[in-house]
Coordinates of C-alpha atoms in Angstrom, one line a residue:
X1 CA -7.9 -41.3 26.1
X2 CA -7.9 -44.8 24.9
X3 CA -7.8 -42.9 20.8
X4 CA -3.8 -42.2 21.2
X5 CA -3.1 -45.8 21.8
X6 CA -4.3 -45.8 17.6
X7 CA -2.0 -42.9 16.5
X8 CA 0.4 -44.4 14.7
X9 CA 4.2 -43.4 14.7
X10 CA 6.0 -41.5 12.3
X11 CA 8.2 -43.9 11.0
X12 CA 4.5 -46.1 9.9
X13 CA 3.5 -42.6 8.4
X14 CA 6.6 -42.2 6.5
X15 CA 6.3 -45.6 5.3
X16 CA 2.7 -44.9 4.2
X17 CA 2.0 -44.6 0.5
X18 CA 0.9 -41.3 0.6
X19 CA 3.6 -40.1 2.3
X20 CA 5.6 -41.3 -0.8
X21 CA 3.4 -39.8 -3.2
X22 CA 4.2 -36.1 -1.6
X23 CA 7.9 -36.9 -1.9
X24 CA 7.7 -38.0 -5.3
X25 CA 4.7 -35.1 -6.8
X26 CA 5.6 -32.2 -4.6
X27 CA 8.5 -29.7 -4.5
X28 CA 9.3 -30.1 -1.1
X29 CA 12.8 -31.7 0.8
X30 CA 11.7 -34.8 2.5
X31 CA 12.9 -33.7 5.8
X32 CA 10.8 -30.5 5.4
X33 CA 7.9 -33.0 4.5
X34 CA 9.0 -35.3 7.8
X35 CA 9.3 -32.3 10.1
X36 CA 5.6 -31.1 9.2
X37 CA 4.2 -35.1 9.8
X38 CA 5.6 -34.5 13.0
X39 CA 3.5 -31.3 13.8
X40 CA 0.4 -32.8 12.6
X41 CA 1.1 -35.9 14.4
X42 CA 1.4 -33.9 17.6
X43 CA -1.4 -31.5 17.0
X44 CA -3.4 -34.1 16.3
X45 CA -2.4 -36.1 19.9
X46 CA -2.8 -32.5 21.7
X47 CA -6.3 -32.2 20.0
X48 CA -6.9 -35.9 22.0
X49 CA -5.8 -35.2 25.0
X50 CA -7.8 -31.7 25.5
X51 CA -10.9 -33.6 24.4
X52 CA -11.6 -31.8 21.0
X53 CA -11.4 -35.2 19.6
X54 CA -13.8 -37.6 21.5
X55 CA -14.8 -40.3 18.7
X56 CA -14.3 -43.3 20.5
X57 CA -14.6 -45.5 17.1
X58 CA -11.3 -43.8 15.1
X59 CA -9.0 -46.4 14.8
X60 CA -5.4 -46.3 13.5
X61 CA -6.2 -46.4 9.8
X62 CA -9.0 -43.5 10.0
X63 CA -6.2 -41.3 12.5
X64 CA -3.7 -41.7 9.9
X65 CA -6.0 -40.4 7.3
X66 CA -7.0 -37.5 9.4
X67 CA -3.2 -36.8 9.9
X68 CA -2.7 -37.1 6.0
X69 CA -5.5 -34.6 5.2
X70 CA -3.8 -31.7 7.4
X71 CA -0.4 -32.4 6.3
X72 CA -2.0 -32.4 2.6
X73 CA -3.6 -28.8 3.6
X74 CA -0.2 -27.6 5.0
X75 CA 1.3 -28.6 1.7
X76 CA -1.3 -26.4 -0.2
X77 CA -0.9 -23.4 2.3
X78 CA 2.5 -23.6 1.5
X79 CA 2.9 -23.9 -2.1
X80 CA 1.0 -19.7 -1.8
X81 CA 2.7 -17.2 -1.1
X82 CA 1.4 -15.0 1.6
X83 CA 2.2 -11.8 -0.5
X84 CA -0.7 -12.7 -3.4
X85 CA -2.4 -10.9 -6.1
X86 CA -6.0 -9.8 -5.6
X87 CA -9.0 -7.9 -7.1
X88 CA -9.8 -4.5 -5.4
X89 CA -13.1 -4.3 -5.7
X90 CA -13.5 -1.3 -3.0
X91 CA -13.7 1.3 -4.9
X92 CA -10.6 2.6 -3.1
X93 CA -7.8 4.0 -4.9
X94 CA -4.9 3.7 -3.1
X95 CA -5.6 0.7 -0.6
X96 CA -3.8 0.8 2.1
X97 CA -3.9 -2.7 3.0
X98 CA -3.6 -3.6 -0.3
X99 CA -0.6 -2.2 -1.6
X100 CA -1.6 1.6 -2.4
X101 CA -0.5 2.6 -6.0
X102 CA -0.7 -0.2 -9.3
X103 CA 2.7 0.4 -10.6
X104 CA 2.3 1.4 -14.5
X105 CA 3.1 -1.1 -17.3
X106 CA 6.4 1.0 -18.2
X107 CA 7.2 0.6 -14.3
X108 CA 6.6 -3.2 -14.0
X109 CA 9.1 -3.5 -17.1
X110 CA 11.4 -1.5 -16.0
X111 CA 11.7 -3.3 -12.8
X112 CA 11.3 -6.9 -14.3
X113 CA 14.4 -5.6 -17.2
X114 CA 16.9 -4.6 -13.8
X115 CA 15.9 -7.7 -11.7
X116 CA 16.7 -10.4 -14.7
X117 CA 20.3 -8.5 -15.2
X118 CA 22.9 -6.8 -14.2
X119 CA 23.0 -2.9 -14.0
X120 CA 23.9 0.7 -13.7
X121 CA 22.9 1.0 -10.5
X122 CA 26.0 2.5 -9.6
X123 CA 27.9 3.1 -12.8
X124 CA 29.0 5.3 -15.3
X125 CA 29.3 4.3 -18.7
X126 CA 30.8 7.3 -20.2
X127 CA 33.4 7.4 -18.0
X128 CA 33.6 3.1 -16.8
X129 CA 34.0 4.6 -13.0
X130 CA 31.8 4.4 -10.4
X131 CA 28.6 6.4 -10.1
X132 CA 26.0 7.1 -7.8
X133 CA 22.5 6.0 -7.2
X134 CA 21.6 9.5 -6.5
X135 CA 21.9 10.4 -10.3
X136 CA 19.7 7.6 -11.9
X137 CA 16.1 9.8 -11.2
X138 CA 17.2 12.8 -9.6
X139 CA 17.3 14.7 -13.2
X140 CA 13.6 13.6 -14.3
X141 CA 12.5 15.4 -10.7
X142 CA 14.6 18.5 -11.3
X143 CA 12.6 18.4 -14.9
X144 CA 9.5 17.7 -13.6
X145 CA 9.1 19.6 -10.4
X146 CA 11.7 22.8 -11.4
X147 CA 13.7 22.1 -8.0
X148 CA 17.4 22.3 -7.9
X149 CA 18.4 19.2 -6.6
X150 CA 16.2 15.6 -5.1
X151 CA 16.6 12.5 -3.7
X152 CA 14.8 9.6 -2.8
X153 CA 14.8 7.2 0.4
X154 CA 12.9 4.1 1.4
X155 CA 9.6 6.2 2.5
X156 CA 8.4 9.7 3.1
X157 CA 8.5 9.0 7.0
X158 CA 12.3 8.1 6.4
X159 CA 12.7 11.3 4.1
X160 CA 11.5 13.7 7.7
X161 CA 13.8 11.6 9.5
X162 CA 16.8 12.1 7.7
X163 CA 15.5 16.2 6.7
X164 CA 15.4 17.0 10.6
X165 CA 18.6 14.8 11.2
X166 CA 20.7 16.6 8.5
X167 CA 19.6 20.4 8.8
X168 CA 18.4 20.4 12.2
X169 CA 19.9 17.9 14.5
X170 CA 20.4 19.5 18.8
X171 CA 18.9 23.0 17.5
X172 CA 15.0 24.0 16.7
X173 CA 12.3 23.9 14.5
X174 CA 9.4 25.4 14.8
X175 CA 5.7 23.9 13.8
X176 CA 2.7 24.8 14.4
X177 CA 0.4 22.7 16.4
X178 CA -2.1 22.6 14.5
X179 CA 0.5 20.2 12.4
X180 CA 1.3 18.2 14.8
X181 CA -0.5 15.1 13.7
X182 CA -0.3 11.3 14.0
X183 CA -1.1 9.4 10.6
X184 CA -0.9 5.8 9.8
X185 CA 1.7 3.0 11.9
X186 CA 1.3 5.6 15.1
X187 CA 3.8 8.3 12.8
X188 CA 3.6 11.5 14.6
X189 CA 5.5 14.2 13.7
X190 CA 6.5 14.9 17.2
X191 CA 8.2 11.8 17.7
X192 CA 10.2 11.9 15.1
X193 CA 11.3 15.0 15.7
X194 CA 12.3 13.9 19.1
X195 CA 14.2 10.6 17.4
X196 CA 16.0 13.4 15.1
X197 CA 17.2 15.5 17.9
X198 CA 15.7 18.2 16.6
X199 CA 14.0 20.1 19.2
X200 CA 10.4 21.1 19.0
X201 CA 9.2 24.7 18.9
X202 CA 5.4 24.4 19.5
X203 CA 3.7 27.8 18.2
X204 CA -0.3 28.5 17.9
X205 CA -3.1 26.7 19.3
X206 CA -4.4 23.2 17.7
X207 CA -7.1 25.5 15.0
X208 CA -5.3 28.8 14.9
X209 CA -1.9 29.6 14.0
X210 CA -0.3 32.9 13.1
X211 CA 2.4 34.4 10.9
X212 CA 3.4 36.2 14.4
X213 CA 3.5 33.1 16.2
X214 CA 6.4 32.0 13.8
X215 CA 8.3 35.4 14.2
X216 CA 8.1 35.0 18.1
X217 CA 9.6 32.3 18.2
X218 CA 12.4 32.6 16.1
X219 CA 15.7 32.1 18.0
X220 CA 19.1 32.1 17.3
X221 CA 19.0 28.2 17.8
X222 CA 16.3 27.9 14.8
X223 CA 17.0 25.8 12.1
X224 CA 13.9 25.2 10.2
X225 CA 10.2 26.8 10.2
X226 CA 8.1 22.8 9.4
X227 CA 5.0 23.1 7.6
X228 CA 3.3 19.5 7.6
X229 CA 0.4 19.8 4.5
X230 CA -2.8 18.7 5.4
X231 CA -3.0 15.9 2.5
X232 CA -4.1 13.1 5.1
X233 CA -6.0 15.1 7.9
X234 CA -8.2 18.5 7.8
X235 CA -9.4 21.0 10.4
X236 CA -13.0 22.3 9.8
X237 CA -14.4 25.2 11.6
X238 CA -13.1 27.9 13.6
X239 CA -9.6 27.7 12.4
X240 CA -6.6 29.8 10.7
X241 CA -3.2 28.7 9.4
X242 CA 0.2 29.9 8.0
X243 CA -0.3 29.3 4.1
X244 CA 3.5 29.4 2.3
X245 CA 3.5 32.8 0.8
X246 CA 3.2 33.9 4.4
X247 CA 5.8 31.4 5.8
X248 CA 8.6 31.9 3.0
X249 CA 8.5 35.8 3.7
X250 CA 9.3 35.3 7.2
X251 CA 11.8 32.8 5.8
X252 CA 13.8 35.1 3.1
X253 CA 13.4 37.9 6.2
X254 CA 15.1 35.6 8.9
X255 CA 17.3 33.5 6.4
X256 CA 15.9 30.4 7.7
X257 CA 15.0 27.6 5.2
X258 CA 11.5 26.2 5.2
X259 CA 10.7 22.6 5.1
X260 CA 7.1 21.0 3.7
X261 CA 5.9 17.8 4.6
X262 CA 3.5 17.5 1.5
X263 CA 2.6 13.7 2.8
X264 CA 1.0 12.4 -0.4
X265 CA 2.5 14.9 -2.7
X266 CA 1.1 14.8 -6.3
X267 CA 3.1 16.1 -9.9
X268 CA -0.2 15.9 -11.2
X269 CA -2.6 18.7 -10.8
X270 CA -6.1 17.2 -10.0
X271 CA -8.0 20.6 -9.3
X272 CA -7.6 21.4 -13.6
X273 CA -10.5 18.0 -12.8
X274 CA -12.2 20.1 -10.1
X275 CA -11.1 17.1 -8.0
X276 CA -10.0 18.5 -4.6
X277 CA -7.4 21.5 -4.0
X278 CA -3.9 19.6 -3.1
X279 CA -1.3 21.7 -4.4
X280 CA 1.7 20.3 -6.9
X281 CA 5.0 19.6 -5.8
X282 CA 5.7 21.9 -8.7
X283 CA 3.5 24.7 -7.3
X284 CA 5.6 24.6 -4.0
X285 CA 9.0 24.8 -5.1
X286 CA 7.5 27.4 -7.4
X287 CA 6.6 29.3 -4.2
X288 CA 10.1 29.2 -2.8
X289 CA 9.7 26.3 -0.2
X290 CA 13.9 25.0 0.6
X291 CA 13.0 21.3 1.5
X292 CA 10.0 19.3 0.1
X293 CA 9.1 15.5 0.7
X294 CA 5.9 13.3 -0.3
X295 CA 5.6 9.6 -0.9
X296 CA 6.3 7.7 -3.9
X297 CA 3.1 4.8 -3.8
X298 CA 0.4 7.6 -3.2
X299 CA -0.9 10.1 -5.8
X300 CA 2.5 9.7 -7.8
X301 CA 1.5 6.2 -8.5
X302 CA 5.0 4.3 -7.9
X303 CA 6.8 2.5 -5.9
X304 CA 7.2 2.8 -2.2
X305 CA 9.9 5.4 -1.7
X306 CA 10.2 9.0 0.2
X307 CA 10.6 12.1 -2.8
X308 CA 13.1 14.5 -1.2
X309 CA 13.3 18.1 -3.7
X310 CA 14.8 21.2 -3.0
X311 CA 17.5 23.5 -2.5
X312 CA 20.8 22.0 -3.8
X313 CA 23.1 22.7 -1.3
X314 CA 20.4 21.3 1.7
X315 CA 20.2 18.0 -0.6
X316 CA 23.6 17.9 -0.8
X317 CA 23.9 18.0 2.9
X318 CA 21.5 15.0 2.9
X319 CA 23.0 13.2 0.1
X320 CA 26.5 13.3 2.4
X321 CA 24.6 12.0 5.7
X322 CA 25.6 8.9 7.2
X323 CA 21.8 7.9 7.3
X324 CA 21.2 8.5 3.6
X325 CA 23.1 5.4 3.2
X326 CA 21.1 3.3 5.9
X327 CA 17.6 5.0 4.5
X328 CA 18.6 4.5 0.3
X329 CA 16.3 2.3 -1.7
X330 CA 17.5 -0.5 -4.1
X331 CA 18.0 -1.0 -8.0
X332 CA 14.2 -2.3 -8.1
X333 CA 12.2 1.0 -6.7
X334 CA 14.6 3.1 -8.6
X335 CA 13.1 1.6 -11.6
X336 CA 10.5 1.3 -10.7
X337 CA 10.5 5.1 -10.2
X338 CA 12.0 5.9 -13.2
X339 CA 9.7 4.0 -15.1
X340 CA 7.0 6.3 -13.0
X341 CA 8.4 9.5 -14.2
X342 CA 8.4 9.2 -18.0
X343 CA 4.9 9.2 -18.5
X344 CA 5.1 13.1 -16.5
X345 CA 7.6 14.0 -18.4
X346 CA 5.7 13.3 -21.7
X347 CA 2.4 14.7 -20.2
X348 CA 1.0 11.6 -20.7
X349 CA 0.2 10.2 -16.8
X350 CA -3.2 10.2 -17.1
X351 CA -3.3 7.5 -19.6
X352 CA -0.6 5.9 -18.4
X353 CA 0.2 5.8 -14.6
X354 CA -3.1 3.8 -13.0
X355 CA -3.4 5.9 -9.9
X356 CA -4.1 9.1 -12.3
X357 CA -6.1 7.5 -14.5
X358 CA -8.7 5.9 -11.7
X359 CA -8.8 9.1 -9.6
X360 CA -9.8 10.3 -13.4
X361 CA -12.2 7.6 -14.5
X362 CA -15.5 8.9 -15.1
X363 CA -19.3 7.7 -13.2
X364 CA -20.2 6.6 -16.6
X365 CA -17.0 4.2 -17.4
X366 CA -17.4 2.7 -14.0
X367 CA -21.3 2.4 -14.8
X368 CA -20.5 0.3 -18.0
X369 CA -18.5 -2.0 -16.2
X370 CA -20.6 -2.8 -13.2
X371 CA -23.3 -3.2 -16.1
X372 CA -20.9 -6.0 -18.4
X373 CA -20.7 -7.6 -14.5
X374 CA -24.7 -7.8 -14.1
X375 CA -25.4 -9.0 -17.7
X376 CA -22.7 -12.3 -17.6
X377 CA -24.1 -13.2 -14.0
X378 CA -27.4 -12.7 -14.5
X379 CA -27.7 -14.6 -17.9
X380 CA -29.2 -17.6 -16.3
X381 CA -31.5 -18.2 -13.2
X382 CA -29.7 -17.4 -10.2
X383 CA -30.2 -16.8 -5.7
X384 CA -27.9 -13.7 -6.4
X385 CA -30.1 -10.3 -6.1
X386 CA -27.8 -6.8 -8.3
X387 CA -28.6 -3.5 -8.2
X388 CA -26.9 -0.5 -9.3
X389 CA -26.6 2.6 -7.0
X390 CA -25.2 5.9 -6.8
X391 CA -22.6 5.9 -4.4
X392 CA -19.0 7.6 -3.7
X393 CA -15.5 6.2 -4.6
X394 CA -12.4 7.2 -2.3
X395 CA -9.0 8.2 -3.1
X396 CA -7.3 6.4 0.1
X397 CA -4.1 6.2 1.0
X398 CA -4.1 9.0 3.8
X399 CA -5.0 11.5 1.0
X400 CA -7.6 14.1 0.2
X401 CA -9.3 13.2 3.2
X402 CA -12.1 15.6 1.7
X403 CA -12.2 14.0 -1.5
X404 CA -15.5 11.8 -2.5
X405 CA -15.6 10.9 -6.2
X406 CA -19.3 9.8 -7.9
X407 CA -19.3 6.7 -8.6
X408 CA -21.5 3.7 -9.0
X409 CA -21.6 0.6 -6.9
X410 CA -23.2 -3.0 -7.5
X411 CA -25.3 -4.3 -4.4
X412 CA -25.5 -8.2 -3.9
X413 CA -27.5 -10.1 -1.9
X414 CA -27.7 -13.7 -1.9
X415 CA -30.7 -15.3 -0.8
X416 CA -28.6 -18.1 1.6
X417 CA -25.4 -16.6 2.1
X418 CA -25.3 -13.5 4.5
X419 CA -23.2 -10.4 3.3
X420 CA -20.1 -11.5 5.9
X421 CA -20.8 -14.9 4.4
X422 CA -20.7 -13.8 0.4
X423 CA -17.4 -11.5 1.3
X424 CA -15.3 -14.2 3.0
X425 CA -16.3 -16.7 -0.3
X426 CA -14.8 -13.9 -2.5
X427 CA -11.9 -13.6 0.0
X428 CA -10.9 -17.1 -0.8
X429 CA -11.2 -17.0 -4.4
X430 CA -8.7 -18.4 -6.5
X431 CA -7.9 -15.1 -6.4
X432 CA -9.1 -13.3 -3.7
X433 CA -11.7 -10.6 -4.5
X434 CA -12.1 -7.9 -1.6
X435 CA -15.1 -6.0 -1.6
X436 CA -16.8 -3.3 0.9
X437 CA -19.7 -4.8 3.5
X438 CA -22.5 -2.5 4.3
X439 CA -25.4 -3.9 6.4
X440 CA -26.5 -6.3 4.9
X441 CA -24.7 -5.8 1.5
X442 CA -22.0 -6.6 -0.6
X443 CA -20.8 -3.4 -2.6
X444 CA -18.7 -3.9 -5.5
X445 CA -17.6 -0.7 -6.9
X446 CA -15.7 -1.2 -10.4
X447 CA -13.5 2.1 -10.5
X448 CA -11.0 -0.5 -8.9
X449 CA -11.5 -3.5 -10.6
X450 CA -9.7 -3.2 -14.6
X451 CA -11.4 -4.4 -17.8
X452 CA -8.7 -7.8 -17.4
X453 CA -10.0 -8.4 -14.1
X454 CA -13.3 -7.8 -14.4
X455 CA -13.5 -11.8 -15.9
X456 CA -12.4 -12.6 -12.5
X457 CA -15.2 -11.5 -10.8
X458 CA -17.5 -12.6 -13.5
X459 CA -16.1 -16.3 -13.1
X460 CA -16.2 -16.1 -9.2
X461 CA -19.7 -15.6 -8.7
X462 CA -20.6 -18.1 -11.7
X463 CA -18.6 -20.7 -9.8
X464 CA -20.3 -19.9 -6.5
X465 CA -23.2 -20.2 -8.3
X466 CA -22.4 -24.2 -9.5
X467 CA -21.4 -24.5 -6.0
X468 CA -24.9 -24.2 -4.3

């Protein structure tokens, strides 16, 4: 205990020249830069006093060093920001973790045009009065899609909210159980249909649901028939479900709308690719469903947002709620939305919106890639070990859980770093690189990682290289 007699006090610290040199070099308030001497100065007399530190020979001088070296580390954390760029090296379309959808060029434009100036977020300039947000995308859906009217809210998990809050709030809907699933952040259709007020009409077993179930169960207090598509989950098996021809004749026969949880939702049709079977927005509406919502950062390849399309006088109802106002997204994922959309409209979003065009990419594109990647880092002797391998790329994102596309992976072994080891140094890259871990491998599959970052990998493991 006879170390804390040597830590020195904060006004010596602040008197200290290095103490000076942060004021004068780094963009912090001094007070800021006071307040965090006083943490480390603290942490470093709890760190004493719980015997972590035990060196009976620091004196004063090498304590306030120590001190200076966290405070200098706290500055550097700092000066990041914890929302950073990084390489996706996973092979993974739509990351989860990592943001889901790349936003398109036209997007990112679009959004960095708004934010740097006023707009017409909420303004008519052919008339000078006030307009609504509603307007500034809901036409390019209507176009794209064929529904009557849209909308769009903060998330597709907002967009059921405010669907079973509007049209069926204190009377029933019914859905099969089969649908009655829990996806990502504990979502389950259930409870939100429980926070709605709507009132849950259970019909079928978990694998086998039909028509009749649905006709039984139809009461005067029905409001909606909920189908929730399986774009996130599947049933193998022994099953049988309700497909929408079947479930919008019992709807035009009872006169009660039908609402779709599509989940991911897609306006582009992947199957013309023989890649999966999830249906189009556009094929649903075509089919007669009243109410359709998906998600705006999955297979669409925008922003974050909740797609609402349909029936015009249901949307209207929406539109009127008091919660579309709590649940409406700002001037930035409108444009970004919009921004989204054009490229559909010109039937050109498989060049130009990044979540197409890497679903798209072909084995042999990815294959030339991971190949310019083994020739730079292998051009001198190094303890790194490559090979190429077959292997399977993911859509993510909670959708086509069925969905494996061929690939081809880079495996790297290093002959002193284990694979946990090698993942954690790309982790803390200049910019981070995140990669997959299998055994006792690193697997870096390219279909992720763009031709401009590709130099970024490349330079990552040439520096860990130098570093050895």
């Amino acid at each position: 205990m006879n170390i804390l007699r040597h830590l020195p006090a904060i006004h010596e610290l602040k008197a200290h020249s290095r103490f000076t040199e942060m004021v004068l070099n780094i963009d912090i308030a001094e007070d800021v830069l006071t307040e965090w001497l006083d943490e480390q100065v603290d942490l470093m007399r709890n760190k004493i006093r719980s015997n972590k530190i035990t060196d009976q020979t620091l004196n004063r001088e090498k304590l306030t060093e120590l001190i200076f070296d966290a405070l200098e580390q706290k500055v550097q954390a700092f000066k990041k920001n914890n929302l950073q760029k990084v390489v996706n090296a996973t092979g993974v379309v739509l990351h989860t973790n990592l943001g889901r959808a790349r936003l398109s060029k036209r997007a990112i434009e679009h959004i960095s045009n708004t934010a740097s100036s006023y707009s017409t977020l909420e303004y008519q300039l052919s008339t000078g009065k006030r307009g609504s947000r509603h307007d500034i995308v809901e036409d390019y859906l209507k176009q794209i899609t064929g529904a009557e009217a849209a909308m769009v809210v903060n998330n597709n998990a907002a967009a059921v909210y405010l669907v079973l809050k509007a049209l069926a709030c204190d009377q029933e809907v019914i859905v099969s159980r089969g649908e009655l699933v829990e996806i990502g952040g504990s979502f389950r259709i259930s409870a939100i249909m429980e926070e709605s007020g709507a009132k849950l009409v259970e019909v079928g077993t978990t694998n086998k649901t039909y028509a009749s179930d649905y006709e039984r169960a139809i009461t005067e207090e029905t409001a909606l028939l909920m189908k929730v598509h399986k774009s996130n989950f599947s049933l193998i098996g022994f099953t049988k479900d309700v497909d929408t021809t079947e479930l919008v004749n019992i709807s035009k026969e009872k006169n009660i709308p039908i609402y779709e949880d599509l989940g991911s939702g897609t306006l582009f049709d992947f199957k013309k690719h023989q890649i999966g079977t999830e249906p189009t927005v556009q094929e649903k509406v075509n089919l007669g469903i009243d109410v359709i919502s998906f998600s705006g950062d999955k297979l669409l390849g925008g922003p974050q947002a909740g797609v609402i399309v349909g029936k015009k006088p249901l949307i209207e109802k929406m539109k009127k709620h008091q919660l579309a106002r709590v649940l409406r997204v700002d001037k930035f994922t409108l444009a970004g939305i919009e921004g989204t959309l054009k490229p559909y409209l010109k039937g050109q979003a498989e060049n130009e919106i990044p979540t197409v065009r890497d679903i798209l990419e072909t084995d042999h594109s990815v294959l030339e890639k991971a190949q310019t990647f083994i020739e730079k880092v292998s051009s001198r002797e190094t303890e790194f070990t490559f090979h190429i391998e077959r292997d399977k790329s993911k859509v993510g994102g909670g959708t086509m859980p069925d969905v494996d596309i061929d690939t081809f992976v880079v495996k790297v072994n290093h002959q002193q770093y284990t694979s946990k080891e090698l993942a954690e140094k790309l982790r803390f890259n200049r910019i981070p690189i995140i990669v997959r871990v299998k055994h006792d491998d690193v697997i870096l599959d390219f279909r992720t990682v763009h031709m401009d970052e590709l130099d970024i990998v490349i330079e990552a493991f040439l520096q860990m290289e130098e570093e050895i």
